[in-house]
Every structure is written in structure tokens, then in C-alpha cells.
mmCIF file of C-alpha atoms in Angstrom:
data_model
loop_
_atom_site.group_PDB
_atom_site.id
_atom_site.type_symbol
_atom_site.label_atom_id
_atom_site.label_comp_id
_atom_site.label_asym_id
_atom_site.label_seq_id
_atom_site.Cartn_x
_atom_site.Cartn_y
_atom_site.Cartn_z
ATOM 1 C CA UNK Y 1 162.475 48.528 2.703
ATOM 2 C CA UNK Y 2 159.374 47.642 4.768
ATOM 3 C CA UNK Y 3 159.787 43.941 4.009
ATOM 4 C CA UNK Y 4 163.429 44.121 5.055
ATOM 5 C CA UNK Y 5 162.354 45.606 8.400
ATOM 6 C CA UNK Y 6 159.774 42.856 8.851
ATOM 7 C CA UNK Y 7 162.345 40.166 8.080
ATOM 8 C CA UNK Y 8 164.716 41.667 10.634
ATOM 9 C CA UNK Y 9 161.952 41.810 13.241
ATOM 10 C CA UNK Y 10 160.999 38.201 12.514
ATOM 11 C CA UNK Y 11 164.620 37.081 12.866
ATOM 12 C CA UNK Y 12 164.944 38.869 16.197
ATOM 13 C CA UNK Y 13 161.612 37.426 17.315
ATOM 14 C CA UNK Y 14 162.647 33.855 16.512
ATOM 15 C CA UNK Y 15 165.939 34.427 18.341
ATOM 16 C CA UNK Y 16 164.055 35.827 21.352
ATOM 17 C CA UNK Y 17 161.820 32.757 21.422
ATOM 18 C CA UNK Y 18 164.941 30.611 21.704
ATOM 19 C CA UNK Y 19 166.101 32.870 24.527
ATOM 20 C CA UNK Y 20 162.726 32.360 26.227
ATOM 21 C CA UNK Y 21 163.410 28.626 26.397
ATOM 22 C CA UNK Y 22 166.794 29.285 27.963
ATOM 23 C CA UNK Y 23 165.220 31.856 30.296
ATOM 24 C CA UNK Y 24 162.587 29.314 31.343
ATOM 25 C CA UNK Y 25 165.303 26.931 32.495
ATOM 26 C CA UNK Y 26 167.155 29.682 34.361
ATOM 27 C CA UNK Y 27 164.007 30.930 36.116
ATOM 28 C CA UNK Y 28 163.090 27.400 37.216
ATOM 29 C CA UNK Y 29 166.653 26.960 38.505
ATOM 30 C CA UNK Y 30 166.494 30.234 40.483
ATOM 31 C CA UNK Y 31 163.135 29.257 41.979
ATOM 32 C CA UNK Y 32 164.411 25.790 42.921
ATOM 33 C CA UNK Y 33 167.553 27.350 44.440
ATOM 34 C CA UNK Y 34 165.371 29.543 46.669
ATOM 35 C CA UNK Y 35 163.395 26.494 47.837
ATOM 36 C CA UNK Y 36 166.535 24.473 48.587
ATOM 37 C CA UNK Y 37 168.190 27.339 50.472
ATOM 38 C CA UNK Y 38 165.015 28.063 52.405
ATOM 39 C CA UNK Y 39 165.022 24.436 53.530
ATOM 40 C CA UNK Y 40 168.486 25.017 55.054
ATOM 41 C CA UNK Y 41 167.409 28.175 56.876
ATOM 42 C CA UNK Y 42 163.717 27.525 57.536
ATOM 43 C CA UNK Y 43 164.230 27.326 61.319
ATOM 44 C CA UNK Y 44 165.378 30.948 61.267
ATOM 45 C CA UNK Y 45 162.561 32.156 59.058
ATOM 46 C CA UNK Y 46 159.006 31.077 59.849
ATOM 47 C CA UNK Y 47 157.067 33.102 57.243
ATOM 48 C CA UNK Y 48 156.453 30.604 54.411
ATOM 49 C CA UNK Y 49 154.794 33.363 52.374
ATOM 50 C CA UNK Y 50 158.307 34.505 51.557
ATOM 51 C CA UNK Y 51 158.404 31.585 49.131
ATOM 52 C CA UNK Y 52 155.597 33.119 47.029
ATOM 53 C CA UNK Y 53 158.039 34.934 44.663
ATOM 54 C CA UNK Y 54 159.907 31.636 44.142
ATOM 55 C CA UNK Y 55 156.659 29.768 43.388
ATOM 56 C CA UNK Y 56 155.584 32.457 40.925
ATOM 57 C CA UNK Y 57 158.964 32.551 39.199
ATOM 58 C CA UNK Y 58 158.926 28.756 38.699
ATOM 59 C CA UNK Y 59 155.415 29.038 37.234
ATOM 60 C CA UNK Y 60 156.613 31.829 34.927
ATOM 61 C CA UNK Y 61 159.566 29.684 33.869
ATOM 62 C CA UNK Y 62 157.247 26.798 32.965
ATOM 63 C CA UNK Y 63 154.983 29.192 31.061
ATOM 64 C CA UNK Y 64 157.943 30.580 29.100
ATOM 65 C CA UNK Y 65 158.466 27.146 27.537
ATOM 66 C CA UNK Y 66 154.917 27.338 26.156
ATOM 67 C CA UNK Y 67 155.357 30.988 25.141
ATOM 68 C CA UNK Y 68 158.506 30.154 23.192
ATOM 69 C CA UNK Y 69 156.682 27.388 21.320
ATOM 70 C CA UNK Y 70 153.713 29.624 20.499
ATOM 71 C CA UNK Y 71 156.018 32.446 19.422
ATOM 72 C CA UNK Y 72 158.098 30.256 17.100
ATOM 73 C CA UNK Y 73 155.052 28.684 15.452
ATOM 74 C CA UNK Y 74 153.275 32.032 15.054
ATOM 75 C CA UNK Y 75 156.367 33.711 13.599
ATOM 76 C CA UNK Y 76 157.202 30.939 11.133
ATOM 77 C CA UNK Y 77 153.579 30.520 9.973
ATOM 78 C CA UNK Y 78 152.969 34.282 9.845
ATOM 79 C CA UNK Y 79 149.843 33.811 11.953
ATOM 80 C CA UNK Y 80 148.260 37.106 12.922
ATOM 81 C CA UNK Y 81 146.119 35.379 15.558
ATOM 82 C CA UNK Y 82 149.124 33.468 16.875
ATOM 83 C CA UNK Y 83 151.265 36.601 17.127
ATOM 84 C CA UNK Y 84 148.443 38.487 18.851
ATOM 85 C CA UNK Y 85 148.069 35.633 21.356
ATOM 86 C CA UNK Y 86 151.846 35.650 21.821
ATOM 87 C CA UNK Y 87 151.836 39.382 22.638
ATOM 88 C CA UNK Y 88 148.915 39.069 25.078
ATOM 89 C CA UNK Y 89 150.531 36.155 26.948
ATOM 90 C CA UNK Y 90 153.853 38.003 27.086
ATOM 91 C CA UNK Y 91 152.068 41.042 28.499
ATOM 92 C CA UNK Y 92 150.421 38.928 31.214
ATOM 93 C CA UNK Y 93 153.744 37.282 32.106
ATOM 94 C CA UNK Y 94 155.419 40.704 32.147
ATOM 95 C CA UNK Y 95 152.833 41.953 34.656
ATOM 96 C CA UNK Y 96 153.397 38.796 36.727
ATOM 97 C CA UNK Y 97 157.145 39.417 36.797
ATOM 98 C CA UNK Y 98 156.555 42.994 37.932
ATOM 99 C CA UNK Y 99 154.479 41.537 40.787
ATOM 100 C CA UNK Y 100 157.363 39.157 41.595
ATOM 101 C CA UNK Y 101 159.766 42.107 41.804
ATOM 102 C CA UNK Y 102 157.405 44.014 44.129
ATOM 103 C CA UNK Y 103 156.858 40.944 46.346
ATOM 104 C CA UNK Y 104 160.600 40.312 46.359
ATOM 105 C CA UNK Y 105 161.284 43.789 47.704
ATOM 106 C CA UNK Y 106 158.460 43.518 50.265
ATOM 107 C CA UNK Y 107 159.666 40.183 51.668
ATOM 108 C CA UNK Y 108 163.305 41.238 51.470
ATOM 109 C CA UNK Y 109 162.457 44.093 53.837
ATOM 110 C CA UNK Y 110 160.728 41.672 56.232
ATOM 111 C CA UNK Y 111 163.661 39.262 56.454
ATOM 112 C CA UNK Y 112 165.491 41.064 59.268
ATOM 113 C CA UNK Y 113 162.478 41.174 61.607
ATOM 114 C CA UNK Y 114 161.567 37.557 60.852
ATOM 115 C CA UNK Y 115 165.068 36.274 61.545
ATOM 116 C CA UNK Y 116 165.420 38.375 64.702
ATOM 117 C CA UNK Y 117 162.194 36.890 66.085
ATOM 118 C CA UNK Y 118 162.949 33.269 65.150
ATOM 119 C CA UNK Y 119 166.674 32.950 65.849
ATOM 120 C CA UNK Y 120 166.270 33.716 69.558
ATOM 121 C CA UNK Y 121 163.909 30.750 70.009
ATOM 122 C CA UNK Y 122 166.101 28.391 67.982
ATOM 123 C CA UNK Y 123 169.236 29.121 70.021
ATOM 124 C CA UNK Y 124 167.371 28.755 73.319
ATOM 125 C CA UNK Y 125 166.214 25.240 72.371
ATOM 126 C CA UNK Y 126 169.649 24.068 71.183
ATOM 127 C CA UNK Y 127 170.598 20.569 72.313
ATOM 128 C CA UNK Y 128 174.096 19.485 71.352
ATOM 129 C CA UNK Y 129 173.887 16.175 73.200
ATOM 130 C CA UNK Y 130 170.836 14.803 71.383
ATOM 131 C CA UNK Y 131 170.488 17.236 68.475
ATOM 132 C CA UNK Y 132 167.101 17.709 66.874
ATOM 133 C CA UNK Y 133 166.437 19.356 63.488
ATOM 134 C CA UNK Y 134 166.725 22.878 64.899
ATOM 135 C CA UNK Y 135 170.001 22.078 66.673
ATOM 136 C CA UNK Y 136 171.452 20.558 63.513
ATOM 137 C CA UNK Y 137 170.335 23.671 61.637
ATOM 138 C CA UNK Y 138 172.320 25.868 64.054
ATOM 139 C CA UNK Y 139 175.456 23.763 63.617
ATOM 140 C CA UNK Y 140 175.009 23.813 59.838
ATOM 141 C CA UNK Y 141 174.618 27.599 59.700
ATOM 142 C CA UNK Y 142 177.594 28.221 62.008
ATOM 143 C CA UNK Y 143 179.843 26.016 59.869
ATOM 144 C CA UNK Y 144 178.575 27.336 56.539
ATOM 145 C CA UNK Y 145 178.552 31.046 57.412
ATOM 146 C CA UNK Y 146 181.577 30.930 59.751
ATOM 147 C CA UNK Y 147 179.733 32.494 62.653
ATOM 148 C CA UNK Y 148 179.008 31.763 66.321
ATOM 149 C CA UNK Y 149 176.031 32.749 68.434
ATOM 150 C CA UNK Y 150 173.395 35.308 67.568
ATOM 151 C CA UNK Y 151 175.562 38.436 67.774
ATOM 152 C CA UNK Y 152 178.834 36.792 68.891
ATOM 153 C CA UNK Y 153 180.018 33.667 70.709
ATOM 154 C CA UNK Y 154 179.204 35.126 74.151
ATOM 155 C CA UNK Y 155 175.482 34.667 73.390
ATOM 156 C CA UNK Y 156 175.913 30.975 74.106
ATOM 157 C CA UNK Y 157 176.384 31.777 77.812
ATOM 158 C CA UNK Y 158 172.678 32.649 78.014
ATOM 159 C CA UNK Y 159 171.440 29.345 76.569
ATOM 160 C CA UNK Y 160 170.066 26.434 78.601
ATOM 161 C CA UNK Y 161 172.495 24.054 76.875
ATOM 162 C CA UNK Y 162 175.527 26.088 78.025
ATOM 163 C CA UNK Y 163 174.246 26.218 81.611
ATOM 164 C CA UNK Y 164 173.510 22.493 81.668
ATOM 165 C CA UNK Y 165 176.882 21.380 80.285
ATOM 166 C CA UNK Y 166 178.824 23.601 82.734
ATOM 167 C CA UNK Y 167 182.046 23.199 80.759
ATOM 168 C CA UNK Y 168 182.420 26.827 79.651
ATOM 169 C CA UNK Y 169 182.434 25.876 75.975
ATOM 170 C CA UNK Y 170 180.363 26.536 72.866
ATOM 171 C CA UNK Y 171 179.428 24.007 70.134
ATOM 172 C CA UNK Y 172 182.289 22.718 67.998
ATOM 173 C CA UNK Y 173 180.583 24.253 64.978
ATOM 174 C CA UNK Y 174 181.856 27.597 66.336
ATOM 175 C CA UNK Y 175 185.470 26.513 65.823
ATOM 176 C CA UNK Y 176 187.445 28.101 63.022
ATOM 177 C CA UNK Y 177 188.490 25.703 60.266
ATOM 178 C CA UNK Y 178 192.120 26.644 60.859
ATOM 179 C CA UNK Y 179 191.931 25.847 64.606
ATOM 180 C CA UNK Y 180 192.780 22.137 64.577
ATOM 181 C CA UNK Y 181 192.836 21.673 68.350
ATOM 182 C CA UNK Y 182 189.717 23.716 69.075
ATOM 183 C CA UNK Y 183 187.326 22.201 71.628
ATOM 184 C CA UNK Y 184 184.920 25.175 71.804
ATOM 185 C CA UNK Y 185 186.372 26.537 75.022
ATOM 186 C CA UNK Y 186 185.629 30.194 75.764
ATOM 187 C CA UNK Y 187 189.116 30.361 77.280
ATOM 188 C CA UNK Y 188 190.465 30.294 73.705
ATOM 189 C CA UNK Y 189 188.341 32.912 71.877
ATOM 190 C CA UNK Y 190 190.877 33.155 69.039
ATOM 191 C CA UNK Y 191 189.813 29.655 67.944
ATOM 192 C CA UNK Y 192 186.168 30.697 67.631
ATOM 193 C CA UNK Y 193 184.312 32.596 64.924
ATOM 194 C CA UNK Y 194 183.901 36.150 66.176
ATOM 195 C CA UNK Y 195 180.943 37.219 64.047
ATOM 196 C CA UNK Y 196 177.360 36.461 65.065
ATOM 197 C CA UNK Y 197 175.021 34.460 62.826
ATOM 198 C CA UNK Y 198 171.951 36.705 62.782
ATOM 199 C CA UNK Y 199 173.415 39.373 60.503
ATOM 200 C CA UNK Y 200 174.892 36.749 58.176
ATOM 201 C CA UNK Y 201 171.632 34.779 57.925
ATOM 202 C CA UNK Y 202 169.768 38.011 57.120
ATOM 203 C CA UNK Y 203 172.372 38.889 54.483
ATOM 204 C CA UNK Y 204 172.171 35.403 52.944
ATOM 205 C CA UNK Y 205 168.366 35.422 52.710
ATOM 206 C CA UNK Y 206 168.324 38.950 51.289
ATOM 207 C CA UNK Y 207 170.881 37.925 48.660
ATOM 208 C CA UNK Y 208 168.666 35.002 47.665
ATOM 209 C CA UNK Y 209 165.684 37.315 47.310
ATOM 210 C CA UNK Y 210 167.795 39.654 45.169
ATOM 211 C CA UNK Y 211 168.528 36.733 42.815
ATOM 212 C CA UNK Y 212 164.777 36.396 42.284
ATOM 213 C CA UNK Y 213 164.350 40.148 41.764
ATOM 214 C CA UNK Y 214 167.202 40.482 39.256
ATOM 215 C CA UNK Y 215 166.114 37.364 37.336
ATOM 216 C CA UNK Y 216 162.570 38.732 37.051
ATOM 217 C CA UNK Y 217 163.810 42.180 35.948
ATOM 218 C CA UNK Y 218 166.206 40.755 33.346
ATOM 219 C CA UNK Y 219 163.621 38.538 31.695
ATOM 220 C CA UNK Y 220 160.953 41.222 31.905
ATOM 221 C CA UNK Y 221 163.252 43.394 29.752
ATOM 222 C CA UNK Y 222 163.662 40.539 27.235
ATOM 223 C CA UNK Y 223 159.890 40.085 27.110
ATOM 224 C CA UNK Y 224 159.427 43.785 26.379
ATOM 225 C CA UNK Y 225 161.719 43.389 23.362
ATOM 226 C CA UNK Y 226 159.750 40.306 22.295
ATOM 227 C CA UNK Y 227 156.449 42.187 22.496
ATOM 228 C CA UNK Y 228 157.931 45.088 20.519
ATOM 229 C CA UNK Y 229 159.150 42.822 17.691
ATOM 230 C CA UNK Y 230 155.849 40.931 17.552
ATOM 231 C CA UNK Y 231 153.932 44.220 17.379
ATOM 232 C CA UNK Y 232 156.194 45.454 14.547
ATOM 233 C CA UNK Y 233 155.528 42.294 12.522
ATOM 234 C CA UNK Y 234 151.789 42.568 13.177
ATOM 235 C CA UNK Y 235 151.588 46.272 12.288
ATOM 236 C CA UNK Y 236 153.675 46.024 9.114
ATOM 237 C CA UNK Y 237 151.798 42.973 7.940
ATOM 238 C CA UNK Y 238 148.596 44.992 8.226
ATOM 239 C CA UNK Y 239 149.969 48.104 6.509
ATOM 240 C CA UNK Y 240 152.419 46.797 3.876
ATOM 241 C CA UNK Y 241 150.626 45.544 0.723
ATOM 242 C CA UNK Y 242 153.838 44.019 -0.633
ATOM 243 C CA UNK Y 243 154.183 41.917 2.504
ATOM 244 C CA UNK Y 244 150.565 40.735 2.244
ATOM 245 C CA UNK Y 245 151.078 39.755 -1.406
ATOM 246 C CA UNK Y 246 154.258 37.872 -0.464
ATOM 247 C CA UNK Y 247 152.396 35.856 2.193
ATOM 248 C CA UNK Y 248 149.335 35.125 0.054
ATOM 249 C CA UNK Y 249 151.359 34.367 -3.070
ATOM 250 C CA UNK Y 250 149.658 37.151 -5.073
ATOM 251 C CA UNK Y 251 151.244 39.604 -7.552
ATOM 252 C CA UNK Y 252 150.772 43.172 -8.466
ATOM 253 C CA UNK Y 253 148.473 43.772 -11.435
#
């Protein structure tokens, strides 16, 4: 009966090691996705420390490849030392993922203040005639998120670009996709996106941070199961004489 339990635990452990390899790829993908998205919105969010959870989660993903290899080898070879090392590394990674979750929540709470401080400066420096990186970022965000201005399209009236052009119009990136003849004129507000960009940028960045948090929580739960199975194999190997005889090739007298 004990040996049957050990075999079941070993089977689950091998399966979990395969999951670790898949999890490693997913975690690296989530981390890379955060980096790529941050690059699109970095003008609206100056605190680069927000990328720390993404850096950590990529490092954890890379480490999971190694953990899966160690776990498979230790399980197949019935190595007590290998399984103990496997459990210790899993415990360290589990603690790291808990830190990622905490950091994710901390930086998620800071997003709104960061965006509010940065977006004002970006809109004030907009130049639609000779667009720089920040100006292109504004046009990109307005097209992607279907928004216009900071709170609404009327915010453009307070920008230097609007005052200099003197044509009573906002950038074409404010035009709705369905408005084919839109030229950005404030005289035709129905052709413009009504919602401001600040709230949508905040929502987008918070959603990205939640991806990191949920990924870390999900794989932390899997690692707990992996540690449990490894501990079961270790404990039963130590306590079950029949299992020891099976491994060493001995027989009962």
C-alpha cells in the first residue's frame, strides 16, 4: 500500500516537472509581454521600478527550466539528495513568487498617480507637425485605446499645439474609425472619441500588472503541489523498508 502511494506521488511529481517546463515558457512570455507593453506606454509612466516584477518573473521562468530538469532526474534516479535539493529550490522560488505578487500589488496601486503626473507633461509637449517620440506615443495610445485627450477631447484646447495651429481641431488620432470624413474638427464632436486617455492607460497598465500577479499565484500553487509530492516520496522512502529494499535490490530474509 505504501509503495503504491509512493508510485502515485512519483508519477504526479514527474508530471509536475513537465508542467514546470511549460510554466517556465508561460512566465517568460508574460514577463516579455510586460516589457513590450511598457515600451508602448513608457512616456506615460516614468517609474522604471515597475518593471521589477516582470524582471523577477522572467528570472523565475528561466529557473523553472532548471528545476524541472533537476526534479525529473531526482525522481527517476530516486536520489534523496536530488529530491531534497529540488524541494529547497522550489521553496526559494515559491518565496520569490510571493514577493512578485506583493510587488505587483504595490506597483499596481502606484500606477494611477504615476500616469496622472506624467500624462500632463506629455500632452503639453505634443507636436503634430514634427512629431517626436512622445507625440507619436500619444497618437498611438489614442488610436489603440479609442480615446482623446486626458479626460476628454476638450483637453486639447489647453495645449500649446492647439493654440499654435489655430484651426480648432484635435489630432486625427482622435477620430473614430467609423468617421471616414473626420478632420479632427471640434465642430463635429460626434466624429471624435469621447473618452479621455488617462483612465484607459491606467486600466491597461493595471491589467498588465494583474497578468503578472495571477501568473505568479497560479504557478506558486503548482509549486506547492510539487513540494508536497517530493516530500511524500522522501518521507516514505525513509520510513518504508519495502521501498528501500526495492531500490537497493535487497530481499527480505
